[in-house]
PDB file of C-alpha atoms in Angstrom:
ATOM      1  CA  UNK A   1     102.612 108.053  87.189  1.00 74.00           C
ATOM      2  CA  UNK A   2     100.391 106.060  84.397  1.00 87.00           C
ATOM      3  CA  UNK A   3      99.436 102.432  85.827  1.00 95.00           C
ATOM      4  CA  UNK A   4      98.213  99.835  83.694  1.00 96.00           C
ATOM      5  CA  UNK A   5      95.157  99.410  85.693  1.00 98.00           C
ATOM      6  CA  UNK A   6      93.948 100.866  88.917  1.00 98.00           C
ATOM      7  CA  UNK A   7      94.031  97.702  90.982  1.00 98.00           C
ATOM      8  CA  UNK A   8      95.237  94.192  91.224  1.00 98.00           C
ATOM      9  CA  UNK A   9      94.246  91.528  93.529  1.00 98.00           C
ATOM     10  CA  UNK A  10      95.993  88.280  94.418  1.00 98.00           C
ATOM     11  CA  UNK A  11      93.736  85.144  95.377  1.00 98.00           C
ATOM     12  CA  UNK A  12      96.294  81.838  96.616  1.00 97.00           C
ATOM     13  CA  UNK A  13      94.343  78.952  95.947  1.00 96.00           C
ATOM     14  CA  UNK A  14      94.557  75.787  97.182  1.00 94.00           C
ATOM     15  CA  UNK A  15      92.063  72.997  96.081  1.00 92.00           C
ATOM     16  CA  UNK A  16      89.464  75.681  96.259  1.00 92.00           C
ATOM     17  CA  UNK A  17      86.044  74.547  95.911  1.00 91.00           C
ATOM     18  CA  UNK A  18      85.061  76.057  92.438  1.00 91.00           C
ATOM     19  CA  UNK A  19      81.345  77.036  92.974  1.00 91.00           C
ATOM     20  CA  UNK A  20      82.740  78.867  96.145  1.00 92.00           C
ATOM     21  CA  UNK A  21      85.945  80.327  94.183  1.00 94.00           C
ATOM     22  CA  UNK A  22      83.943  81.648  91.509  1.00 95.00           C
ATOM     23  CA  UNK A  23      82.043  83.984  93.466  1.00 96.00           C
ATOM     24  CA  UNK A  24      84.266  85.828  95.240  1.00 97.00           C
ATOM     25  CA  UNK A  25      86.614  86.364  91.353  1.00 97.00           C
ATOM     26  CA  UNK A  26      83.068  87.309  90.346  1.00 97.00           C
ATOM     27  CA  UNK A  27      83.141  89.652  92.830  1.00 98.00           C
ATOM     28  CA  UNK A  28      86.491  91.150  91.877  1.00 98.00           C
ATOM     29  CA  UNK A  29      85.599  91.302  88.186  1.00 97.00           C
ATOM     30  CA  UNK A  30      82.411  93.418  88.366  1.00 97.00           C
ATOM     31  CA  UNK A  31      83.852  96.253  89.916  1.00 97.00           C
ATOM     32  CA  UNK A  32      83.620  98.963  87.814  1.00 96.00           C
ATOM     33  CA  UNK A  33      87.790  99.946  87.826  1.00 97.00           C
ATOM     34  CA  UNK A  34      90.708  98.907  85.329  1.00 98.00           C
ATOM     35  CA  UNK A  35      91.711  95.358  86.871  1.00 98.00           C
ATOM     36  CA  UNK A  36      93.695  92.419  87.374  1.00 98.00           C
ATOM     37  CA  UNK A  37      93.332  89.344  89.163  1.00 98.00           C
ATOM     38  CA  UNK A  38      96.275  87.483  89.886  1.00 98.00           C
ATOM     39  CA  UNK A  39      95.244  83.774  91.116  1.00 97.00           C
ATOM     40  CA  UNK A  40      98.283  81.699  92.217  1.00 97.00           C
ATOM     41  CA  UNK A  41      97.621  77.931  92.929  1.00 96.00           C
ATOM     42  CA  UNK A  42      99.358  75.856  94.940  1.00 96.00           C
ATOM     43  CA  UNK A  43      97.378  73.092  94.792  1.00 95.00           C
ATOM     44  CA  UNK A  44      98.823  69.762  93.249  1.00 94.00           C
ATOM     45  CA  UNK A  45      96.720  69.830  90.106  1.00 91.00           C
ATOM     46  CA  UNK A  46      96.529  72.591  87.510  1.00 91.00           C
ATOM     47  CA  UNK A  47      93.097  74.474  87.048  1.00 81.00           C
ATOM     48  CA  UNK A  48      93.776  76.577  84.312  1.00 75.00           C
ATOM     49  CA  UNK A  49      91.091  76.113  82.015  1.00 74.00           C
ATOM     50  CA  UNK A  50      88.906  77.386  84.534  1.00 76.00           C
ATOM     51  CA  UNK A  51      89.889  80.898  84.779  1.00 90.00           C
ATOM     52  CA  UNK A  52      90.081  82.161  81.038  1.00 89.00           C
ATOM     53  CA  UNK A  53      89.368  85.943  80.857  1.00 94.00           C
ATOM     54  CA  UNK A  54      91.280  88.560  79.875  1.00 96.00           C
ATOM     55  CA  UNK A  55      91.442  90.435  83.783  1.00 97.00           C
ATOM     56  CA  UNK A  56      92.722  87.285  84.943  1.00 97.00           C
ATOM     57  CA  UNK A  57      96.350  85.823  84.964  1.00 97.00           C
ATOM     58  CA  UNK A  58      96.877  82.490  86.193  1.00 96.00           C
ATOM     59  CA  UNK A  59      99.939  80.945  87.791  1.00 96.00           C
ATOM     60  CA  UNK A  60     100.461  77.392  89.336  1.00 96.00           C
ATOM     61  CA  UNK A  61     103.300  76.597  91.369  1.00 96.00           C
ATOM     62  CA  UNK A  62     102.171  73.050  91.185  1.00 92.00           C
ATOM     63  CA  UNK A  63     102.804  72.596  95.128  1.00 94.00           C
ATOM     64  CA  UNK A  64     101.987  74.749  98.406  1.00 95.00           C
ATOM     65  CA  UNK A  65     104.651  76.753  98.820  1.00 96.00           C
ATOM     66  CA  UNK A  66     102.774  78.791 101.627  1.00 95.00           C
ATOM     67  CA  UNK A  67     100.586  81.971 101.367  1.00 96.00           C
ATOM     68  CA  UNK A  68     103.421  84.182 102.299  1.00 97.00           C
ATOM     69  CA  UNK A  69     105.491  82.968  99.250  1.00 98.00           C
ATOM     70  CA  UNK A  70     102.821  83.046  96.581  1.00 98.00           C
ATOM     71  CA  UNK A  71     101.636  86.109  97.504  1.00 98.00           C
ATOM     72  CA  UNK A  72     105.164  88.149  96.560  1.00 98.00           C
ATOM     73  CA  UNK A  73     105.029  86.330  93.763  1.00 98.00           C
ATOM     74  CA  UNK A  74     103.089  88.892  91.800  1.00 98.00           C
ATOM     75  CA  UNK A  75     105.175  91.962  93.187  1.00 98.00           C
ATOM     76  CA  UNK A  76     107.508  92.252  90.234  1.00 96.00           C
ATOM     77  CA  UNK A  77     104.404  92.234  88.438  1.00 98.00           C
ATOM     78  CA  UNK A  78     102.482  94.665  89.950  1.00 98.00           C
ATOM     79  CA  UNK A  79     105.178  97.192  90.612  1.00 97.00           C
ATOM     80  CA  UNK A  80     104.487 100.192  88.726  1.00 96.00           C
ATOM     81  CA  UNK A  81     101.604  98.096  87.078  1.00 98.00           C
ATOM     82  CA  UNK A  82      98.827  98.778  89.407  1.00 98.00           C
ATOM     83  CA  UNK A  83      97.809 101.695  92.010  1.00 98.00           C
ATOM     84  CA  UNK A  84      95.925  99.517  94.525  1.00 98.00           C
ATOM     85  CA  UNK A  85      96.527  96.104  95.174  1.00 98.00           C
ATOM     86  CA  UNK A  86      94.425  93.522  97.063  1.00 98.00           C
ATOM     87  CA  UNK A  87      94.932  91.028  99.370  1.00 98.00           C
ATOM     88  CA  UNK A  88      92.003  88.321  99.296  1.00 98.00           C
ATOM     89  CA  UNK A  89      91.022  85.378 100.121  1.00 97.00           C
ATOM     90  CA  UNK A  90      88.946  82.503  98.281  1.00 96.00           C
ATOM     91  CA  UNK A  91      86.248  82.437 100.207  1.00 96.00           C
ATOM     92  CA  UNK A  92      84.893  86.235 100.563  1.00 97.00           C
ATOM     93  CA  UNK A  93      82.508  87.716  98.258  1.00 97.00           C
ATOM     94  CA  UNK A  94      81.465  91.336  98.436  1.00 98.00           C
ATOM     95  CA  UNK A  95      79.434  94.011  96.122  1.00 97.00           C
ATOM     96  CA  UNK A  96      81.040  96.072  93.159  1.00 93.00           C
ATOM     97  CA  UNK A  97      80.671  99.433  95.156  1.00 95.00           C
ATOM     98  CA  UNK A  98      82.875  98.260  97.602  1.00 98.00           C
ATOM     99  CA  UNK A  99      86.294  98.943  96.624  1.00 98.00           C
ATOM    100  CA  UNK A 100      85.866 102.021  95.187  1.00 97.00           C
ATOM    101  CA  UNK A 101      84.629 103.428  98.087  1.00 98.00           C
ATOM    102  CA  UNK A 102      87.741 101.908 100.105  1.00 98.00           C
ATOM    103  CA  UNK A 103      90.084 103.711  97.586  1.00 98.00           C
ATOM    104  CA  UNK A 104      88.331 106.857  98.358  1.00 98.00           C
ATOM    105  CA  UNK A 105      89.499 106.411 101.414  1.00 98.00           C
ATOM    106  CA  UNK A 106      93.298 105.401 101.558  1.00 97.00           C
ATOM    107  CA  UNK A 107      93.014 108.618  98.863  1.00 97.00           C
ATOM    108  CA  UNK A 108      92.624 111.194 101.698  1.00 97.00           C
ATOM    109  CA  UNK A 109      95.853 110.063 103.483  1.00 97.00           C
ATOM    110  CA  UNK A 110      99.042 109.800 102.077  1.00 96.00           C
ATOM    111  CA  UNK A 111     100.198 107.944 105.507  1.00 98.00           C
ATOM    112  CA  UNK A 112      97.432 104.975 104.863  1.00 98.00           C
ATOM    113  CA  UNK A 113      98.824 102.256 104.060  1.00 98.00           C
ATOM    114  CA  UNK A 114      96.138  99.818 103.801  1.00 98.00           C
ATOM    115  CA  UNK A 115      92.404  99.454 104.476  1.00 98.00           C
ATOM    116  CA  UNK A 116      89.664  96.665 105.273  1.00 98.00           C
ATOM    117  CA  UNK A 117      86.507  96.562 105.540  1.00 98.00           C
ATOM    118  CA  UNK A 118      84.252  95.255 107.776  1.00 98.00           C
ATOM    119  CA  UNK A 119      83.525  91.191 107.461  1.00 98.00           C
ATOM    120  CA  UNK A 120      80.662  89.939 108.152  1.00 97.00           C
ATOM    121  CA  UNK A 121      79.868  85.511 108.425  1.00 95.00           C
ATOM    122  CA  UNK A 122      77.627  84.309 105.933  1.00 92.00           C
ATOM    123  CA  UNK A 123      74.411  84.866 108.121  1.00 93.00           C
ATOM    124  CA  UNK A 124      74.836  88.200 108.510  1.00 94.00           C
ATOM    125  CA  UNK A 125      77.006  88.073 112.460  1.00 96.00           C
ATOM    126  CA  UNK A 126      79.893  90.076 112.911  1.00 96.00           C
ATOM    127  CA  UNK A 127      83.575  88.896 112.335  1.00 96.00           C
ATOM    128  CA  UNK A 128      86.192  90.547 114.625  1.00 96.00           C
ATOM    129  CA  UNK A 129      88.833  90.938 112.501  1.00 97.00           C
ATOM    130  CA  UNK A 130      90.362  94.089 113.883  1.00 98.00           C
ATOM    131  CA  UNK A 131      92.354  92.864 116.894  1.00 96.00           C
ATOM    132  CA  UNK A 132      95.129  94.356 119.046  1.00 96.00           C
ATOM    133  CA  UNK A 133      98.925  92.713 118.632  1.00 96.00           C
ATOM    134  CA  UNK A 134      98.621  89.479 120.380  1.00 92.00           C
ATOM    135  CA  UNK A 135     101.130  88.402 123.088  1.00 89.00           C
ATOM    136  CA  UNK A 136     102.025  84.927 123.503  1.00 82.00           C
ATOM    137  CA  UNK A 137      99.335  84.366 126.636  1.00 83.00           C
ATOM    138  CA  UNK A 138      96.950  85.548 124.299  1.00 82.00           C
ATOM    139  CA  UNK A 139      97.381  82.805 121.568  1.00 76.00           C
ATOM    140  CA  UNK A 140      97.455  80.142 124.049  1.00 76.00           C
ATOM    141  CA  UNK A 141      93.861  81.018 125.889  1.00 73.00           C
ATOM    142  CA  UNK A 142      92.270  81.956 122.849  1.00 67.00           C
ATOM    143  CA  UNK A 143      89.974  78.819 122.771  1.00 64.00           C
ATOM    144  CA  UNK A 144      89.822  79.011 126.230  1.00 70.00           C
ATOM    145  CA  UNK A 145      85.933  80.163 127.470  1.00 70.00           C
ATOM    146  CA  UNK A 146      87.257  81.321 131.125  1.00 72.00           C
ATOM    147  CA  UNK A 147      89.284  83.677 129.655  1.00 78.00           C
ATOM    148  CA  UNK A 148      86.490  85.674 127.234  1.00 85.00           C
ATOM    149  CA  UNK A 149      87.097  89.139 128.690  1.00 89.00           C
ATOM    150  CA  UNK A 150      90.582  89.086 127.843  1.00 89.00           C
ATOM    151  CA  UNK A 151      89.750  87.653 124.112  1.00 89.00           C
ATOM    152  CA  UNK A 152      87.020  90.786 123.483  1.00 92.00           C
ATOM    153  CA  UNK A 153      89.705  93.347 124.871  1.00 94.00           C
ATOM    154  CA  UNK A 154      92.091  91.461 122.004  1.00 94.00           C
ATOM    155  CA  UNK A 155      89.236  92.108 119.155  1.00 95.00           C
ATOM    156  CA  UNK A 156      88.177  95.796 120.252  1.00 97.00           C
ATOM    157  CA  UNK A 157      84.375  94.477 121.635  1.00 96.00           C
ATOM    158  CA  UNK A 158      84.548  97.130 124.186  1.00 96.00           C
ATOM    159  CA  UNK A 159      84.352 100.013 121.323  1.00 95.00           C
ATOM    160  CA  UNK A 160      82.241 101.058 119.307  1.00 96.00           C
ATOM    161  CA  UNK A 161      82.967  99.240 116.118  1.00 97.00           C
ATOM    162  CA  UNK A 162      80.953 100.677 113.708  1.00 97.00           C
ATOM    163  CA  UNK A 163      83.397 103.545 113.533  1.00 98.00           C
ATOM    164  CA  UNK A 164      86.348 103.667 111.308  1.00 98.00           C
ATOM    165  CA  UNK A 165      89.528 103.280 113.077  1.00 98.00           C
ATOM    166  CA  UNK A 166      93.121 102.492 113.790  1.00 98.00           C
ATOM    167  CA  UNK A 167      93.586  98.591 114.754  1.00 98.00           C
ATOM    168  CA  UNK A 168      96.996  97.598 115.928  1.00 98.00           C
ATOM    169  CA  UNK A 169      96.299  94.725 112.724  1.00 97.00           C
ATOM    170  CA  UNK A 170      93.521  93.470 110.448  1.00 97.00           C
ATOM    171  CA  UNK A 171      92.353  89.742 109.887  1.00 95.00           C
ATOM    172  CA  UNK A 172      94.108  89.104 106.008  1.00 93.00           C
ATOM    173  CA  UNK A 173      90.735  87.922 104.359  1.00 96.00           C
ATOM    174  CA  UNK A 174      90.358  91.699 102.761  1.00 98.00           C
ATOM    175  CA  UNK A 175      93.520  94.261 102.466  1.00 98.00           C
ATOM    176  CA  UNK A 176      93.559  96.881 100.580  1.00 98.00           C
ATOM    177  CA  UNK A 177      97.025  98.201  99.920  1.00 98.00           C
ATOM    178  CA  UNK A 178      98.825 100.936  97.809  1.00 98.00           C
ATOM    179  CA  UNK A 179     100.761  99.217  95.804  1.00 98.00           C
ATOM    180  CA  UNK A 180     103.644 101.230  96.711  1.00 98.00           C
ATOM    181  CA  UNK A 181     103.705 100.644 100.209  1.00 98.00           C
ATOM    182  CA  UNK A 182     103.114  96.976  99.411  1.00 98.00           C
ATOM    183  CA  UNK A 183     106.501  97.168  97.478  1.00 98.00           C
ATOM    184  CA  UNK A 184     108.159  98.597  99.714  1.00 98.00           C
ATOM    185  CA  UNK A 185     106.983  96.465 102.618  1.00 98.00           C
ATOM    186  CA  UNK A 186     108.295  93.685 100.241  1.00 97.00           C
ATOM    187  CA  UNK A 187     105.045  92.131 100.656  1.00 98.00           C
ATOM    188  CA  UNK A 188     104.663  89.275 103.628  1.00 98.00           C
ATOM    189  CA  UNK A 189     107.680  87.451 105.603  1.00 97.00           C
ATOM    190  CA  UNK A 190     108.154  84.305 103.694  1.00 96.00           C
ATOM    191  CA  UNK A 191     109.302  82.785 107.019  1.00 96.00           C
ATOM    192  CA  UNK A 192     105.135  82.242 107.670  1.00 94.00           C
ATOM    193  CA  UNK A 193     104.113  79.092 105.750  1.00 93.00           C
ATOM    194  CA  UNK A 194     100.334  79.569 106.537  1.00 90.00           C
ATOM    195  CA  UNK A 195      98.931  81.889 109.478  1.00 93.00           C
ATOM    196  CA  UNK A 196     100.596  85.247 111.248  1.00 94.00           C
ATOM    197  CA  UNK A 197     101.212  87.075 108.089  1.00 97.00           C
ATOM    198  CA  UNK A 198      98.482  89.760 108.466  1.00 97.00           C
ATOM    199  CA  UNK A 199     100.142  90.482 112.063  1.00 97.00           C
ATOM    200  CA  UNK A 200     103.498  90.579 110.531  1.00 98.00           C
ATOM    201  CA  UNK A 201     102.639  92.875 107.692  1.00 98.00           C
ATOM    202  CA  UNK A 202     100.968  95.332 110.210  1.00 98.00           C
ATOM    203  CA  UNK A 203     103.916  95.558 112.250  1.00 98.00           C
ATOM    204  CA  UNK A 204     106.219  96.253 109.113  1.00 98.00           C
ATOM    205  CA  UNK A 205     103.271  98.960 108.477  1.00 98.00           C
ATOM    206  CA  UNK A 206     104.447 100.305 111.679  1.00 98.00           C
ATOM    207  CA  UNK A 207     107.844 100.309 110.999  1.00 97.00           C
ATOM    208  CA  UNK A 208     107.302 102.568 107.864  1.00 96.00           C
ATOM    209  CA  UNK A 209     105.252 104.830 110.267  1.00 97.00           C
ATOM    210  CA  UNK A 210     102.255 104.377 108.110  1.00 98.00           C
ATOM    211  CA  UNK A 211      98.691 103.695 109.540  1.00 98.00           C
ATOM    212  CA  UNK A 212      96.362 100.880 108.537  1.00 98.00           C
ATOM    213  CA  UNK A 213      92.606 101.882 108.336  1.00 98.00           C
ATOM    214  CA  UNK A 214      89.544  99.361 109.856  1.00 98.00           C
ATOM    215  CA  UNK A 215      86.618 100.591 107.950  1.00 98.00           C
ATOM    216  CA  UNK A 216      83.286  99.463 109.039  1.00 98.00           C
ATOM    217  CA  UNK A 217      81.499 101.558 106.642  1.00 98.00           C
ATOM    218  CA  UNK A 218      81.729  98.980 103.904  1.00 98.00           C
ATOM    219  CA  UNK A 219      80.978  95.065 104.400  1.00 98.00           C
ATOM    220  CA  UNK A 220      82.116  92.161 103.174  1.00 98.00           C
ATOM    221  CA  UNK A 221      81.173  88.135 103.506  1.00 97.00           C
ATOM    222  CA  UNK A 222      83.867  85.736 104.964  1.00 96.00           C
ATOM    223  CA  UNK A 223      83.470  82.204 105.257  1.00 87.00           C
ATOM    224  CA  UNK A 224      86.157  81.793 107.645  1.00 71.00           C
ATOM    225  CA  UNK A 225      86.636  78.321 108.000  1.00 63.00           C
ATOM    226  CA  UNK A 226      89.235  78.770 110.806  1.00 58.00           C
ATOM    227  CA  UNK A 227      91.152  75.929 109.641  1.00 49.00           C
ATOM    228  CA  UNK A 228      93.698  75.538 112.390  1.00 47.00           C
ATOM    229  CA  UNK A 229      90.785  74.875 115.004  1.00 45.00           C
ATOM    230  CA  UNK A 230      89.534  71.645 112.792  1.00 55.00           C
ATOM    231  CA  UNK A 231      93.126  69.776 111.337  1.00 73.00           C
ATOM    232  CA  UNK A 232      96.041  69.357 113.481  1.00 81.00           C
ATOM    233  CA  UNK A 233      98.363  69.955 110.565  1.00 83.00           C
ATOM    234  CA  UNK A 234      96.790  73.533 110.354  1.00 82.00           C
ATOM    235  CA  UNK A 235      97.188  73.901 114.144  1.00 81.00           C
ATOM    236  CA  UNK A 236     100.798  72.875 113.609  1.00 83.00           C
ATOM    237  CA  UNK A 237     101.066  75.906 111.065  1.00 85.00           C
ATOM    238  CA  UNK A 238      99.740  78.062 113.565  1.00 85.00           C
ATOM    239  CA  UNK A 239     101.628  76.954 116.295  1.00 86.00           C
ATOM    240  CA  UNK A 240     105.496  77.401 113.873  1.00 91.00           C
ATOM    241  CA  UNK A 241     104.081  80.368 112.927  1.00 93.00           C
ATOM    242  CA  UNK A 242     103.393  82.286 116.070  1.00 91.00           C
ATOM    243  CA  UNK A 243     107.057  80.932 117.023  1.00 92.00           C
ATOM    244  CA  UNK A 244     108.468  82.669 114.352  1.00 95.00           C
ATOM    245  CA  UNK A 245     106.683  85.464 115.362  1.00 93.00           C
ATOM    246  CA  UNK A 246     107.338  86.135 118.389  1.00 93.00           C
ATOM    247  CA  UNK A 247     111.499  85.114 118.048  1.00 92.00           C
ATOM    248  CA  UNK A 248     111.286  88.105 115.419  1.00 94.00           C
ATOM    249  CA  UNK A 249     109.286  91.072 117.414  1.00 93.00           C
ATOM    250  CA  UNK A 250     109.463  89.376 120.763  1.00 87.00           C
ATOM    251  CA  UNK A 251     107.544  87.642 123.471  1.00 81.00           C
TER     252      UNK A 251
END
């Protein structure tokens, strides 16, 4: 099949921080690959001008309609368009060699699904954002110090991570799909406003009895700014989302 361009890559923005923003589409645009950078804004006011370049298509929505939702908005689009297709947040920035050698990778499986790299915080720490399917219990003591054995069997501390391997799911900061299988996942579960969605997708990556890769290998940098910890109305996404979560796969 011919493809338009060998990858895409969806940003949802919501009153990013430019400065911050601009490196990580900086980031998508120098790698070396046919491109296209979807960024869908939900934020109240229209940044258009900002974003003028010919990888680049820009779509406001002109309210938050959740990352779930403007996510699969580009999935007509990309279907048939692209090969790869990225999930990515606004706040990661990573070198041009990066990708390519992640799409080396999914191209020695046909049962890959999706791959991430490793994240890394902005001093140079470890993120653990390959973590085992949570159950209820473990979203509740998360935050809770006495229970820190339990939270570093959740995010695979007890391995050696700087191996490539299998997660149950991967943080959503960095995925790397094929866009087929994103298609025919149908892309996230709408029901999720904000938070859950990478969980959700990795189950449905189950279901299709496809495998999701954690590659350490390759780096990236992640703000995280672990939103839901900070603002109560975050923690209130959280909270509806893990609800829906758990009604659909079970506690």
């Amino acid at each position: 099949m011919d493809y338009k361009v060998e990858i895409s890559a969806c940003i949802v923005l919501y009153n990013e921080p430019i400065e911050e923003l601009q490196k990580t589409i900086d980031s998508f645009l120098n790698i070396p690959l046919s491109k296209k950078l979807f960024l869908v804004d939900n934020s109240p006011k229209q940044n258009k001008n900002n974003f003028d370049h010919v990888d680049i298509e820009y779509l406001f929505n002109a309210k938050n309609i959740g990352f779930a939702n403007a996510n699969n908005q580009v999935i007509r689009k990309i279907n048939g368009y692209s090969k790869y297709h990225l999930i990515l947040n606004p706040d990661v920035v990573f070198s041009s060699e990066v990708i390519s050698k992640l799409i080396s990778e999914l191209k020695k499986d046909i049962n890959l699904a999706m791959i991430a790299p490793r994240a890394i915080y902005l001093d140079g720490s470890h993120q653990y954002t390959a973590r085992k399917y949570p159950s209820f219990f473990d979203l509740i003591i998360r935050r809770i110090p006495f229970f820190s054995k339990r939270k570093k069997e959740q995010e695979y501390q007890f391995q050696d991570l700087s191996k490539p391997f299998y997660p149950d799911f991967i943080h959503g900061c960095f995925m790397l799909f094929n866009t087929k299988d994103f298609i025919k996942l149908k892309g996230f579960d709408e029901r999720y406003f904000l938070y859950m969605e990478d969980v959700d997708i990795c189950k449905k990556i189950d279901e299709l009895e496809k495998k999701k890769l954690y590659y350490p290998l390759v780096k990236v940098k992640h703000v995280k700014r672990e939103g839901s910890s900070k603002k109560i109305k975050l923690l209130f996404y959280h909270f509806s989302s893990a609800i829906k979560y758990f009604l659909k796969w079970g506690f």
